[in-house]
XYZ file of C-alpha atoms in Angstrom:
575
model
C 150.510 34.931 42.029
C 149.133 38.364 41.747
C 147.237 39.795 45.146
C 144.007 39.668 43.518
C 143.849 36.104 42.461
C 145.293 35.143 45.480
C 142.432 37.142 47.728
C 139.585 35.493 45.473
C 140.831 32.345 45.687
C 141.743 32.335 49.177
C 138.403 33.608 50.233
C 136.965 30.468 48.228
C 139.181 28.443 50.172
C 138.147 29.574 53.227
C 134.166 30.217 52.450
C 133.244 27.015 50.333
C 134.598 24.322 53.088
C 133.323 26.352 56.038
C 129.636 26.355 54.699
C 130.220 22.758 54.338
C 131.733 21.954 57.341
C 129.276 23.920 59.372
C 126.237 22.140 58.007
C 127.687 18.834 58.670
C 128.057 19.411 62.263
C 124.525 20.166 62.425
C 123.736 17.087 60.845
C 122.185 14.599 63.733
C 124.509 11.754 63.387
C 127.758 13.223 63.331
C 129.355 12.280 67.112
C 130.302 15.225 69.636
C 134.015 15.188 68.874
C 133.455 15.278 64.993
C 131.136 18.178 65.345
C 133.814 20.158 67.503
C 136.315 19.351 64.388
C 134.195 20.288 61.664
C 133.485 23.497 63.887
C 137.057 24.614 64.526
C 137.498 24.223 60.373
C 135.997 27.600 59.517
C 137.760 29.782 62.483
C 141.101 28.019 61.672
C 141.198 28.925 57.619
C 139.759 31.937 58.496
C 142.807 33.201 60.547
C 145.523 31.369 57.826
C 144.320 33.554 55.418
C 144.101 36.557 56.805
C 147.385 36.074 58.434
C 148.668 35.204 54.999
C 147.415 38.704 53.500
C 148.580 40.887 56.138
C 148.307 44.219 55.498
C 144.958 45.773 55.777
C 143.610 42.192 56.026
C 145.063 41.691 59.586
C 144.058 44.481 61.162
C 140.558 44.211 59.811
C 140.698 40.532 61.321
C 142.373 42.702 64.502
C 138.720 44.142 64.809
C 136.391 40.958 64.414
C 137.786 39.774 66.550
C 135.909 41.885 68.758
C 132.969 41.402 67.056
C 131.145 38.818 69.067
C 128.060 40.803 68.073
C 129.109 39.841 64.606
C 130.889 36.146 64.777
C 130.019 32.845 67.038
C 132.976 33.149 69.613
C 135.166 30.751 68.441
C 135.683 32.740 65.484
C 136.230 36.018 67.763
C 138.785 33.596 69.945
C 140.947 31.942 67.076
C 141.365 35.637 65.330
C 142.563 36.892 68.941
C 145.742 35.503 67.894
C 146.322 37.665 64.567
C 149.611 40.341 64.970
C 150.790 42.600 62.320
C 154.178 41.089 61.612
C 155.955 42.991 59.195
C 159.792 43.081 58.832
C 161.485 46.546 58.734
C 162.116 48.194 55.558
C 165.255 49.445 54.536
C 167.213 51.445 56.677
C 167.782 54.262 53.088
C 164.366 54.501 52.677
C 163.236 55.441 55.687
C 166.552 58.557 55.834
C 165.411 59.151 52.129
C 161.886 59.685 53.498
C 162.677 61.821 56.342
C 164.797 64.037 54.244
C 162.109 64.780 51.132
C 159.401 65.273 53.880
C 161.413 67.700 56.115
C 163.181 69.531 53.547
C 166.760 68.971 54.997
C 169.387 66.239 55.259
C 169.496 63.870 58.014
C 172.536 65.365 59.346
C 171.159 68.495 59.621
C 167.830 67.840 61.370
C 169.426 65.294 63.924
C 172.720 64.792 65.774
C 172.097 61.128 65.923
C 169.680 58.766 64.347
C 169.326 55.418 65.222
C 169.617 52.687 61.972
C 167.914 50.092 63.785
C 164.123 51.219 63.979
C 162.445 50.145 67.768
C 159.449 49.251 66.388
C 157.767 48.144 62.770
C 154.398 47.840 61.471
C 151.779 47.800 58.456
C 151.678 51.653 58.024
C 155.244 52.365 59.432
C 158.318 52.239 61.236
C 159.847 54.080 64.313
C 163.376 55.276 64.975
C 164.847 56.515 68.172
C 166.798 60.364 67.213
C 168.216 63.307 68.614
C 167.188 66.837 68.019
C 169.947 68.475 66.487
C 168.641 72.274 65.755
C 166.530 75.128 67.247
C 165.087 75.527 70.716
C 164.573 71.528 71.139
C 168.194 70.397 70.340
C 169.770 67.480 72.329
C 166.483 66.324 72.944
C 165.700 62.367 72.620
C 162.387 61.876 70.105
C 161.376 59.387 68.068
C 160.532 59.311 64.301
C 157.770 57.588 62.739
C 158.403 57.093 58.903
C 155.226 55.893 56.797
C 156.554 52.606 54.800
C 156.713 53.165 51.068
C 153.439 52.432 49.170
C 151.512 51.666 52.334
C 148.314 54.237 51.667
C 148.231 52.819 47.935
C 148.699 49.321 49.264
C 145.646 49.827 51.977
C 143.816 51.275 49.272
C 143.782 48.492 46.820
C 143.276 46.134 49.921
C 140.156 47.909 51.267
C 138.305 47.523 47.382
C 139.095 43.861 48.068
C 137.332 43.569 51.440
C 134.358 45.664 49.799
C 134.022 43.260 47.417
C 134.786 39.930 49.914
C 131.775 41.705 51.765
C 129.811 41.365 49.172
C 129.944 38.135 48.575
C 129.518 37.368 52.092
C 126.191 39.226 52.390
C 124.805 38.275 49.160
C 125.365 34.233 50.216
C 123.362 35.919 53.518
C 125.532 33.167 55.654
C 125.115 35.672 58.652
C 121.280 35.828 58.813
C 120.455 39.433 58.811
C 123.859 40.889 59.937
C 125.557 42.658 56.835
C 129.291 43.067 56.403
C 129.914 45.635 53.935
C 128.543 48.251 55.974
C 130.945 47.124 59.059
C 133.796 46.793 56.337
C 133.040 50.791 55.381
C 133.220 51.620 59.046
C 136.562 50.004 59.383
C 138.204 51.144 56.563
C 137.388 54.815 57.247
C 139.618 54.652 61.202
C 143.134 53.135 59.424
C 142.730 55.381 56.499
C 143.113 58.180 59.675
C 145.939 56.078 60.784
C 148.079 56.508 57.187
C 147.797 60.373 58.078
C 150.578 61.344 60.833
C 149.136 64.901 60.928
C 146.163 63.106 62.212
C 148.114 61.316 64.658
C 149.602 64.276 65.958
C 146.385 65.885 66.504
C 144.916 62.833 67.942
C 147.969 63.185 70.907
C 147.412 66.786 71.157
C 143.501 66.130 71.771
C 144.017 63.939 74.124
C 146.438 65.762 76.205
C 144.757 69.085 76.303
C 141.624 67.183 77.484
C 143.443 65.373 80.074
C 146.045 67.385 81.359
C 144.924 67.649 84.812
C 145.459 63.932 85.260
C 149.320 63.206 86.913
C 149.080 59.824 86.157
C 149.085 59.400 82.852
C 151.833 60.960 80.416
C 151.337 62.173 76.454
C 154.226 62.699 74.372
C 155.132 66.401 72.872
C 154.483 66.612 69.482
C 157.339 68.262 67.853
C 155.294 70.011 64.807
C 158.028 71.629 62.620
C 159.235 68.021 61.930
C 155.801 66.379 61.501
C 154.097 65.821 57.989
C 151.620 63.531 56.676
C 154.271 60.838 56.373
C 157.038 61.316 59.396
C 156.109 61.872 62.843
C 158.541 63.714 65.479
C 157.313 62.825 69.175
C 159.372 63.046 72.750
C 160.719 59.619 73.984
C 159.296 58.385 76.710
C 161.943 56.528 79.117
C 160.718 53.927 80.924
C 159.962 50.522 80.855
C 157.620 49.086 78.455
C 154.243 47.515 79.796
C 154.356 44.327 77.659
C 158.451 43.607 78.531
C 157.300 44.230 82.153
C 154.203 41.768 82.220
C 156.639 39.295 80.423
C 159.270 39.209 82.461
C 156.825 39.142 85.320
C 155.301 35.779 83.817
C 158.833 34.302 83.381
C 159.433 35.203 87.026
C 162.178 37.190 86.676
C 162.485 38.999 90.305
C 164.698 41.672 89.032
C 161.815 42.917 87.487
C 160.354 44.026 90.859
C 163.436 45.804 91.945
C 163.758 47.879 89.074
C 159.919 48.807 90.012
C 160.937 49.646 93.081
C 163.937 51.967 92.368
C 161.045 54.061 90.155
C 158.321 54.081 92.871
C 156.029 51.823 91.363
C 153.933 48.698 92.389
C 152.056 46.394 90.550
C 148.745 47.593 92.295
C 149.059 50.837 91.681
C 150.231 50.527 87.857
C 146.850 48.268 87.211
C 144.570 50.674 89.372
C 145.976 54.197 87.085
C 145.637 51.644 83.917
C 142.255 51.422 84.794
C 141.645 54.405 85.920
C 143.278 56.180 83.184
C 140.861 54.642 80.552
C 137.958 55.356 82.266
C 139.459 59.189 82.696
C 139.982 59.553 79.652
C 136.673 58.195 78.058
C 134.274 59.276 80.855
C 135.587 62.669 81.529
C 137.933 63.826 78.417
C 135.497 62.467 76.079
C 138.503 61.064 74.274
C 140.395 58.410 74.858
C 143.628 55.941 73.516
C 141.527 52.893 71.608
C 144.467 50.861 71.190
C 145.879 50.909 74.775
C 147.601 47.263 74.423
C 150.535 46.798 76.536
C 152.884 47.177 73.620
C 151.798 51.290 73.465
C 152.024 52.027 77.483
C 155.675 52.647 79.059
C 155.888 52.779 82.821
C 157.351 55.550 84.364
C 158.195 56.601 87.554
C 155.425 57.197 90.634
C 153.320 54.750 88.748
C 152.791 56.953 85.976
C 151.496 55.335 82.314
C 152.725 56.489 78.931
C 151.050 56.064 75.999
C 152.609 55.837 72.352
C 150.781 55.316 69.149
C 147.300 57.565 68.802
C 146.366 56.379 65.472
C 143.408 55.490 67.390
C 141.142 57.555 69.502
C 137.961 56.871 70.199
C 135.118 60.055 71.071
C 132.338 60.150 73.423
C 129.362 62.358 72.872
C 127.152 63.399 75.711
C 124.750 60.618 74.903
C 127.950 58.027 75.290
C 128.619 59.546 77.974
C 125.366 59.179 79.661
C 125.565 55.295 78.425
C 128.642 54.902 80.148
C 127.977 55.878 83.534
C 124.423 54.187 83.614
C 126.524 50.938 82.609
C 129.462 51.769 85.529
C 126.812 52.728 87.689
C 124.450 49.259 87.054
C 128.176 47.390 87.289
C 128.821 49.049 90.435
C 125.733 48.062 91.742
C 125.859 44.525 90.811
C 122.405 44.783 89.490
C 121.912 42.863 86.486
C 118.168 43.978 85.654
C 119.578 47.240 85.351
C 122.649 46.434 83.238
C 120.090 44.836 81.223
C 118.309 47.816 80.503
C 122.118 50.005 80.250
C 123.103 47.690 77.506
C 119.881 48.041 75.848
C 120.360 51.873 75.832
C 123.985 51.417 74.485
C 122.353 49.069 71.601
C 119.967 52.258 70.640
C 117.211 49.418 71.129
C 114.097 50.197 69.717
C 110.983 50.556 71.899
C 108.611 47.790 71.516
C 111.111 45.052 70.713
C 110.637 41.621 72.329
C 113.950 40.661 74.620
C 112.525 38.734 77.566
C 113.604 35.879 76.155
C 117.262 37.058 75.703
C 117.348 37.914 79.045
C 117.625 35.038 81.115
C 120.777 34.337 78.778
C 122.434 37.853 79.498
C 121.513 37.499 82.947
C 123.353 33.867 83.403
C 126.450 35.262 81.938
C 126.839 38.652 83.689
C 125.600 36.928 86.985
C 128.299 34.722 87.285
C 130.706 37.490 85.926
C 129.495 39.768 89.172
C 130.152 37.341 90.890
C 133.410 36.515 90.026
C 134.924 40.210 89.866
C 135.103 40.600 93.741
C 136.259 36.502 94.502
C 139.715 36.262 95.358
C 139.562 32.943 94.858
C 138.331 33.551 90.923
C 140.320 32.938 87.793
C 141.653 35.620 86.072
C 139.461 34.330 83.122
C 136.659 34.328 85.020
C 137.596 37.900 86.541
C 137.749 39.201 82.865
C 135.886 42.141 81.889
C 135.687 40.118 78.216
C 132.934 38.257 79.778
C 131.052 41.251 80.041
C 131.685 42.327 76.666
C 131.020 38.767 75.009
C 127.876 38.434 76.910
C 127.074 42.572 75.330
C 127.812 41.498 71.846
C 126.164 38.157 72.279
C 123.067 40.059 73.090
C 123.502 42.533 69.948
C 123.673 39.584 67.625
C 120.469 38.061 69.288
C 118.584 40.872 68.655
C 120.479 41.924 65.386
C 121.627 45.302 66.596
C 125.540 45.444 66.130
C 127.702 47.979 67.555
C 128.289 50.868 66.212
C 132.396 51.242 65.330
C 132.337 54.206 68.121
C 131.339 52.176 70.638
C 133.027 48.856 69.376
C 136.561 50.657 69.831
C 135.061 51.622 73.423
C 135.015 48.073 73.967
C 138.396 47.379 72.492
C 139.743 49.624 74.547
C 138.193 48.342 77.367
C 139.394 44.947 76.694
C 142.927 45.739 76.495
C 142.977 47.771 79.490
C 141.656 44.384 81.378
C 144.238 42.423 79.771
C 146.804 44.520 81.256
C 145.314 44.906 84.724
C 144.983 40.814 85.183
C 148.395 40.188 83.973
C 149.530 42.724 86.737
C 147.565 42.017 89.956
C 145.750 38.741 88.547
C 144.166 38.283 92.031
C 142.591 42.132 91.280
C 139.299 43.197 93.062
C 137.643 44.054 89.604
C 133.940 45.220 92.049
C 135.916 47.328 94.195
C 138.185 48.770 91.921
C 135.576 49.975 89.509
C 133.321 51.058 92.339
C 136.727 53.935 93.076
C 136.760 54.096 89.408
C 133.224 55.834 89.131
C 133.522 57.729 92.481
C 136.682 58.936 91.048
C 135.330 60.003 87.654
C 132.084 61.355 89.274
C 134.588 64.245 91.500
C 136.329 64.909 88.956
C 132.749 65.816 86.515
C 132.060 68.108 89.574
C 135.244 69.419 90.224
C 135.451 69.935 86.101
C 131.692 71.957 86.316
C 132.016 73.795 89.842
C 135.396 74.424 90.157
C 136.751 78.499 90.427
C 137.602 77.813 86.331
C 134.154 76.703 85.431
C 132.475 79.015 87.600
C 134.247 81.836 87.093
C 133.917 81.220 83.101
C 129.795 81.192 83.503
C 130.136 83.896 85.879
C 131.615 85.802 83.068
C 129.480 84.374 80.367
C 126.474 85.433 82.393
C 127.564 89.276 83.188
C 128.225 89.150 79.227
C 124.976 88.196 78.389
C 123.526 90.390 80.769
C 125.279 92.883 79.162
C 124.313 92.176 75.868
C 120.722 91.759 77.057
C 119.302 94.655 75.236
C 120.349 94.318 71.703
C 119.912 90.575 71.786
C 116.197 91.295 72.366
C 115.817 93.673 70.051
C 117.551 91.577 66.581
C 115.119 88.887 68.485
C 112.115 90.822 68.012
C 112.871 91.834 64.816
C 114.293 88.125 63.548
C 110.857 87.057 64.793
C 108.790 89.741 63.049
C 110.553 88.440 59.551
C 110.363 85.128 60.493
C 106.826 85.176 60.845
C 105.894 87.622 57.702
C 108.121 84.989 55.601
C 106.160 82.402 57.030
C 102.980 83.750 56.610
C 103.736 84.326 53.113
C 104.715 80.305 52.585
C 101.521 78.912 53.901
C 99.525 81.825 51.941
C 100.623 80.794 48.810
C 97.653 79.330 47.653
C 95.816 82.329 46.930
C 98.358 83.643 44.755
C 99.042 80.351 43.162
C 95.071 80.667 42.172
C 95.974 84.079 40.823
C 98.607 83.128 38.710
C 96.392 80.495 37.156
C 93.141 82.915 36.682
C 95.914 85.252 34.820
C 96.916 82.369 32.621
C 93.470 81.589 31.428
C 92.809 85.362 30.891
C 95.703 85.975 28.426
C 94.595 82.321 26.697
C 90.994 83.642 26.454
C 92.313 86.879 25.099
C 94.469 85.655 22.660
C 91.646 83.089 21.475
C 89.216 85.815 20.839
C 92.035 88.002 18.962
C 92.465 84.887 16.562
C 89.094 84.320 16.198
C 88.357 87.826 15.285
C 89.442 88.042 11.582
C 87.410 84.276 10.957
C 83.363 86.112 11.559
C 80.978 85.698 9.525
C 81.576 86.455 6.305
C 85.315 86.118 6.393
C 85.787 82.129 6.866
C 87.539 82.171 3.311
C 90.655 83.264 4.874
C 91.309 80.283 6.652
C 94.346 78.042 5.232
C 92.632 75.265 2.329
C 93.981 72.444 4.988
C 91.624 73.574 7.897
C 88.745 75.041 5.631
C 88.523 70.980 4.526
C 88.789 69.694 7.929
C 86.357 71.821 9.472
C 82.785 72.822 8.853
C 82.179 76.517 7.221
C 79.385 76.446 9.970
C 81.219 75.825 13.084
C 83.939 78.439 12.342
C 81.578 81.384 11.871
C 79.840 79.895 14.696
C 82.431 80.271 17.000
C 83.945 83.088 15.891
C 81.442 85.842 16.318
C 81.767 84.669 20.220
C 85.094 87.020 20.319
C 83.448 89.698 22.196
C 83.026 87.261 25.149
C 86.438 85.723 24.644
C 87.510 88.830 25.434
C 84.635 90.077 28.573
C 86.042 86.349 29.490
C 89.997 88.096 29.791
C 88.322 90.743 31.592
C 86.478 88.815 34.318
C 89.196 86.779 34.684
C 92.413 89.560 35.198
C 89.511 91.147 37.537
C 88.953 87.964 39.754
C 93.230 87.370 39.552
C 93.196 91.159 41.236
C 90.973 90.083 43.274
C 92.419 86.878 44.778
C 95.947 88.327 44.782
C 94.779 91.586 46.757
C 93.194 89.298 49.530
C 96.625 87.232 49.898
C 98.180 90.617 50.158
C 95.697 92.466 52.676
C 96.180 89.062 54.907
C 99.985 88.926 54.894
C 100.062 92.876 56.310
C 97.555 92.169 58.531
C 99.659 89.348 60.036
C 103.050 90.822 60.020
């Protein structure tokens, strides 16, 4: 079966028996357990189909499933569980990609290139090479290849979702959520991700903003071999985050020798994890938005890697101000005042009515709080998803969803606490982040009063000091013209009035010119159809009034003069 039909009719599938199956659980005599199975209905058809579509489909179920400001969470939980499982494509295509892009034959470009691809996805594949020309040769890098039809495959898929939006807000089975403006938001960040010049420049922007941190490790972006469809990075040695928390929950003890021999420790790898993010977002004003295990390598002295920067989020200075008011209200373990934080990060109107939604926040982040600094907690109960959940639970309360900025903030955020629990699962989430934020706070001063920074505004003030002089002056004079051209724009009235006086001074003119040859005595030399229409004794009646037609003209060019000259005198006498 053809996509199309297949989307429409899985949609159907999914749509049709969830409506159903949700209203019957609210039904009064249906028993508890037959509620909870009618419930799981919708959130379990929901994820076959999308996992069935792949493509474009998954990773848009990828980011509900962050959307509890969107979704009930048992939606948001059962599309946790969506991956973007793709097999390789062939080994030719990939070489016969590389080679049209680049301009040169494999051979040429590398000494070796690896067949077997490390890693495959929706948008591409990866294969491990070495540099085998100019200044870089013998170098190990990797190459990203963009699979074949992938940009005309998302394409197609994101008019689908458009229209599955649609439908979904037109049935208005959300309330007064929409999707099709959440769908638009989405498709807009992967579109960035079929680009690998983007990519590139995502890296690049992050590293140049974050340089100064020693824990944390961008790839080199090798740009003669990077196009919109192959990407040439370094390697990164080391060992994989997700192979390390996996053999780590298989208790393997090798594991922790190998750490060893590279100066690591789990504590310290989940503190710079953390740490890193926060970095990154609070201080770089960028950041990695998909830091999943999978796309951070270890490396030695605790240092993190990260791979893949088809995502990066950006902070303004009003995120930014968002984001320490919420570390700061964390740190403080004051939930009135997270309250408030999250309402400032929901761009909450004044005036709206949220008492009531506040004792439900309040349960949920209170027992969070209290949770983050209990060594006897769970790690579930540790999580910084219940902070999130209980954020998004409060933007669908008051139907304000996130914005997709801050929505990959919080999927960033989420991974980075995945990966911290599986490390140190006994982790000290209060005191950590309390570090965290004195950490970011010296490095914001150390970033605005150290010799750099100063020295820059000590040079940017002796420069404008310099320049003192002839900025006033083209001041002076910019505000002179301003306010003559603005004077003129509110003292258009006066000439509009002239312009009108002149109009009816040329009509009354020209009437009394006509009019002239039709005075008594002449009203035979009107045309036979008017002479019948009208009386002899009205034409000859208003005819001989052509002298005042024309005084008329007079008066009235005199009083345009008139009117015009004042607009004009007042204009000079402003400027």
């Amino acid at each position: 079966m053809a996509r199309g039909p297949r989307i429409v009719l899985g949609f159907l599938w999914v749509f049709l028996p969830t409506l159903l199956a949700e209203g019957a659980a609210r039904l009064p005599l249906v028993g508890e357990r037959r509620r909870e199975e009618l419930r799981a209905l919708g959130p379990e058809r929901l994820y076959g189909w999308l996992q069935e579509l792949g493509g474009a489909f998954v990773k848009f179920g990828q980011l509900l499933s962050l959307r509890y400001d969107l979704l009930p969470p048992r939606y948001c939980r059962s599309l946790e569980r969506l991956y973007d499982r793709v097999p390789p494509f062939p080994v030719q295509q990939a070489r016969a990609i590389v080679e049209a892009e680049l301009g040169a034959p494999i051979d040429t470009l590398f000494s070796h290139f690896e067949d077997r691809p490390i890693g495959a996805a929706s948008f591409g594949q990866i294969h491990r090479v070495v540099i085998g020309r100019g200044q870089d040769q013998g170098k190990v890098a990797v190459v990203k290849v963009q699979r074949p039809g992938a940009e005309r495959n998302f394409d197609t898929d994101a008019r689908w979702l458009l229209a599955v939006g649609f439908l979904v807000d037109l049935s208005s089975v959300l309330g007064q959520v929409k999707v099709r403006p959440v769908v638009r938001d989405f498709i807009r960040w992967p579109r960035r991700e079929l680009s690998f010049v983007v990519e590139a420049k995502n890296a690049d922007r992050v590293h140049e903003h974050t340089e100064w941190n020693p824990m944390q490790r961008i790839p080199w972006i090798y740009w003669e071999m990077t196009t919109p469809r192959v990407l040439t990075m370094e390697y990164l040695e080391g060992l994989p985050l997700s192979e390390l928390v996996r053999r780590i929950e298989a208790g393997d003890a090798e594991v922790m020798d190998e750490l060893e021999a590279m100066g690591c420790d789990l504590h310290g790898l989940a503190r710079n994890v953390l740490q890193n993010y926060y970095l990154q977002a609070a201080v770089g004003e960028v950041f990695h938005a998909d830091p999943h295990p999978g796309n951070l390598i270890v490396l030695p002295g605790n240092c993190i890697g990260y791979v893949d920067f088809g995502l990066v989020g950006r902070a303004s200075p009003e995120d930014l101000r968002e984001q320490m008011a919420l570390m700061d209200a964390i740190a403080s373990q004051d939930v009135e005042r997270l309250f408030i934080a999250v309402l400032d990060l929901l761009d909450a109107p004044r005036g709206l009515l949220v008492s009531e939604h506040y004792e439900r926040f309040a349960e949920a982040t209170d027992a969070w709080l209290d949770a983050s600094d209990n060594p006897g907690a769970s790690p579930g109960e540790k999580s910084l998803v219940n902070l999130v959940v209980a954020v998004m639970n409060l933007a669908r309360d008051i139907g304000l969803p996130l914005t997709m900025s801050m929505t990959l903030y919080f999927k960033a955020l989420m991974a980075v606490d995945s990966s911290v629990l599986r490390l140190r699962p006994g982790q000290d989430y209060h005191a950590e982040l309390v570090q965290t934020l004195r950490m970011v706070r010296l490095r914001m001063i150390e970033q605005r009063m150290g010799p750099g920074p100063t020295l820059d505004r000590a040079l940017t003030t002796t420069l404008m000091a310099l320049e003192l002089p002839n900025l006033v002056k083209e001041q002076v004079i910019h505000y002179q013209q301003t306010t003559s051209a603005m004077f003129r724009r509110i003292n258009q009235a006066p000439l509009v009035v002239a312009a009108f006086l002149r109009s009816l001074a040329w009509t009354s003119l020209l009437g009394a010119l006509l009019l002239l040859p039709f005075e008594r005595g002449h009203a035979h030399r009107l045309p036979p159809e008017l002479a019948d229409r009208i009386p002899l004794g009205v034409i000859e009646a208003v005819a001989e009034g052509w002298p005042l037609g024309i005084l008329g003209a007079l008066l009235l060019f005199w009083g345009a003069r008139v009117v015009a000259a004042q607009a004009m005198v007042k204009v000079q006498g402003q400027s």
